[in-house]
């Protein structure tokens, strides 16, 4: 459970001041290639960031859990994620990189380890896809229909990334992603605010219709850009368990 939550939380320490996003309208006559590139230019993961506080509500069939989360990210593709209960006690610390996954389960005193490939095989989520959880568009091998136009204020386009198809709905006004859909998973972004030239979703809703899982993430404190280091210290004398 902890690992799956961690994979959903990969977004930007100061308390931010919210300001309204720029309303940069793109006319219906302009093609999705312009909108696509402008949205990529707004990618949150184009800079180091530190989310020092995010509130997470995780629910499924007949149960509901709440967490406090922090996320550190560096341009090298590294993430350090901490999950704490509402009293501040840390339950897990997760390090994710392209070729490495390390998870300190502090409650059960276990250290899970593996590679990005193992993560993809076990959970169907590649670390390379994590930026999508922040409303970012990751450069992929292909995207469809460069001639698509704005209809009802949005343009719909698709991408193939590492063999995974992702459909985006991009807002033609603020040039950010409204929704991202892949298979049974739909991610919705709202409450965008602007910080140091970047538009960041204040609320992220993740829903998996097959697993009947819903996650709501509300970003409360964020620093972007961030100039810090990522250090993962494995738990002392933890049982080591491979991700297989």
mmCIF file of C-alpha atoms in Angstrom, residues 77-190:
data_model
loop_
_atom_site.group_PDB
_atom_site.id
_atom_site.type_symbol
_atom_site.label_atom_id
_atom_site.label_comp_id
_atom_site.label_asym_id
_atom_site.label_seq_id
_atom_site.Cartn_x
_atom_site.Cartn_y
_atom_site.Cartn_z
ATOM 1 C CA UNK A 77 15.305 12.446 -12.185
ATOM 2 C CA UNK A 78 15.599 11.736 -8.456
ATOM 3 C CA UNK A 79 12.681 11.889 -6.027
ATOM 4 C CA UNK A 80 12.676 11.616 -2.251
ATOM 5 C CA UNK A 81 9.199 11.146 -0.803
ATOM 6 C CA UNK A 82 8.205 11.109 2.847
ATOM 7 C CA UNK A 83 4.809 9.930 4.097
ATOM 8 C CA UNK A 84 3.684 10.874 7.605
ATOM 9 C CA UNK A 85 0.478 10.467 9.571
ATOM 10 C CA UNK A 86 -1.454 13.500 10.790
ATOM 11 C CA UNK A 87 0.491 13.535 14.069
ATOM 12 C CA UNK A 88 3.749 13.885 12.128
ATOM 13 C CA UNK A 89 5.118 10.356 12.563
ATOM 14 C CA UNK A 90 6.911 9.189 9.399
ATOM 15 C CA UNK A 91 5.693 5.833 8.102
ATOM 16 C CA UNK A 92 7.781 5.552 4.945
ATOM 17 C CA UNK A 93 10.573 7.249 3.027
ATOM 18 C CA UNK A 94 10.989 6.486 -0.676
ATOM 19 C CA UNK A 95 13.827 7.173 -3.072
ATOM 20 C CA UNK A 96 13.031 6.900 -6.785
ATOM 21 C CA UNK A 97 15.353 7.284 -9.757
ATOM 22 C CA UNK A 98 15.374 5.900 -13.286
ATOM 23 C CA UNK A 99 17.311 2.783 -12.284
ATOM 24 C CA UNK A 100 16.806 2.627 -8.505
ATOM 25 C CA UNK A 101 13.910 2.232 -6.071
ATOM 26 C CA UNK A 102 14.494 2.224 -2.290
ATOM 27 C CA UNK A 103 11.699 2.213 0.285
ATOM 28 C CA UNK A 104 12.137 2.475 4.046
ATOM 29 C CA UNK A 105 9.013 0.988 5.672
ATOM 30 C CA UNK A 106 9.612 2.461 9.107
ATOM 31 C CA UNK A 107 6.542 0.851 10.662
ATOM 32 C CA UNK A 108 7.515 -2.721 9.770
ATOM 33 C CA UNK A 109 11.292 -2.047 9.696
ATOM 34 C CA UNK A 110 11.715 -3.262 6.125
ATOM 35 C CA UNK A 111 13.814 -1.926 3.243
ATOM 36 C CA UNK A 112 12.448 -2.672 -0.226
ATOM 37 C CA UNK A 113 14.841 -2.315 -3.122
ATOM 38 C CA UNK A 114 14.772 -2.763 -6.865
ATOM 39 C CA UNK A 115 15.117 -1.065 -10.231
ATOM 40 C CA UNK A 116 12.857 1.128 -12.326
ATOM 41 C CA UNK A 117 12.269 -1.861 -14.610
ATOM 42 C CA UNK A 118 11.090 -3.974 -11.661
ATOM 43 C CA UNK A 119 8.784 -1.184 -10.622
ATOM 44 C CA UNK A 120 7.270 -1.039 -14.104
ATOM 45 C CA UNK A 121 6.794 -4.820 -14.194
ATOM 46 C CA UNK A 122 5.198 -5.018 -10.744
ATOM 47 C CA UNK A 123 3.026 -1.885 -10.731
ATOM 48 C CA UNK A 124 2.870 -0.820 -14.368
ATOM 49 C CA UNK A 125 4.284 2.610 -13.507
ATOM 50 C CA UNK A 126 7.656 3.741 -14.822
ATOM 51 C CA UNK A 127 9.549 6.452 -12.894
ATOM 52 C CA UNK A 128 9.704 8.293 -16.235
ATOM 53 C CA UNK A 129 5.923 8.742 -16.071
ATOM 54 C CA UNK A 130 5.865 10.387 -12.639
ATOM 55 C CA UNK A 131 6.007 13.982 -14.024
ATOM 56 C CA UNK A 132 2.554 13.354 -15.549
ATOM 57 C CA UNK A 133 1.226 13.343 -11.964
ATOM 58 C CA UNK A 134 2.105 17.036 -11.733
ATOM 59 C CA UNK A 135 0.337 17.999 -14.939
ATOM 60 C CA UNK A 136 3.551 17.873 -16.974
ATOM 61 C CA UNK A 137 3.946 16.585 -20.512
ATOM 62 C CA UNK A 138 6.961 14.313 -20.818
ATOM 63 C CA UNK A 139 8.728 14.255 -24.169
ATOM 64 C CA UNK A 140 7.733 10.961 -25.760
ATOM 65 C CA UNK A 141 8.430 9.031 -28.908
ATOM 66 C CA UNK A 142 5.261 10.181 -30.638
ATOM 67 C CA UNK A 143 2.208 12.345 -30.306
ATOM 68 C CA UNK A 144 -0.865 12.339 -32.486
ATOM 69 C CA UNK A 145 -2.655 14.897 -34.642
ATOM 70 C CA UNK A 146 -0.527 18.027 -34.757
ATOM 71 C CA UNK A 147 -3.366 19.747 -36.613
ATOM 72 C CA UNK A 148 -5.929 19.420 -33.797
ATOM 73 C CA UNK A 149 -7.672 22.680 -32.888
ATOM 74 C CA UNK A 150 -9.153 24.149 -29.715
ATOM 75 C CA UNK A 151 -12.760 23.031 -29.208
ATOM 76 C CA UNK A 152 -14.758 24.330 -26.231
ATOM 77 C CA UNK A 153 -11.607 25.802 -24.730
ATOM 78 C CA UNK A 154 -9.435 22.716 -24.869
ATOM 79 C CA UNK A 155 -7.410 20.613 -27.250
ATOM 80 C CA UNK A 156 -7.239 16.819 -27.003
ATOM 81 C CA UNK A 157 -4.054 15.063 -27.992
ATOM 82 C CA UNK A 158 -2.314 11.751 -27.327
ATOM 83 C CA UNK A 159 1.219 10.596 -26.693
ATOM 84 C CA UNK A 160 3.116 7.320 -26.635
ATOM 85 C CA UNK A 161 5.744 7.211 -23.866
ATOM 86 C CA UNK A 162 7.735 4.048 -23.140
ATOM 87 C CA UNK A 163 4.982 2.031 -24.795
ATOM 88 C CA UNK A 164 2.239 3.660 -22.714
ATOM 89 C CA UNK A 165 -0.491 5.705 -24.369
ATOM 90 C CA UNK A 166 -1.541 8.927 -22.592
ATOM 91 C CA UNK A 167 -4.371 11.212 -23.662
ATOM 92 C CA UNK A 168 -4.162 14.851 -22.572
ATOM 93 C CA UNK A 169 -6.783 17.559 -22.418
ATOM 94 C CA UNK A 170 -4.945 20.895 -22.516
ATOM 95 C CA UNK A 171 -6.620 24.168 -21.543
ATOM 96 C CA UNK A 172 -6.269 26.640 -24.424
ATOM 97 C CA UNK A 173 -6.450 29.584 -22.014
ATOM 98 C CA UNK A 174 -3.824 28.818 -19.378
ATOM 99 C CA UNK A 175 -1.921 26.270 -21.539
ATOM 100 C CA UNK A 176 -1.850 23.627 -18.810
ATOM 101 C CA UNK A 177 -3.210 20.091 -18.660
ATOM 102 C CA UNK A 178 -6.798 19.698 -17.434
ATOM 103 C CA UNK A 179 -6.740 15.884 -17.456
ATOM 104 C CA UNK A 180 -4.400 13.031 -18.331
ATOM 105 C CA UNK A 181 -5.810 9.561 -19.015
ATOM 106 C CA UNK A 182 -4.075 6.229 -19.535
ATOM 107 C CA UNK A 183 -5.959 2.944 -19.461
ATOM 108 C CA UNK A 184 -8.202 2.883 -16.365
ATOM 109 C CA UNK A 185 -6.356 5.813 -14.768
ATOM 110 C CA UNK A 186 -7.578 9.400 -14.994
ATOM 111 C CA UNK A 187 -5.755 12.337 -13.397
ATOM 112 C CA UNK A 188 -7.480 15.714 -13.070
ATOM 113 C CA UNK A 189 -5.675 18.981 -12.272
ATOM 114 C CA UNK A 190 -7.244 22.135 -10.836
#
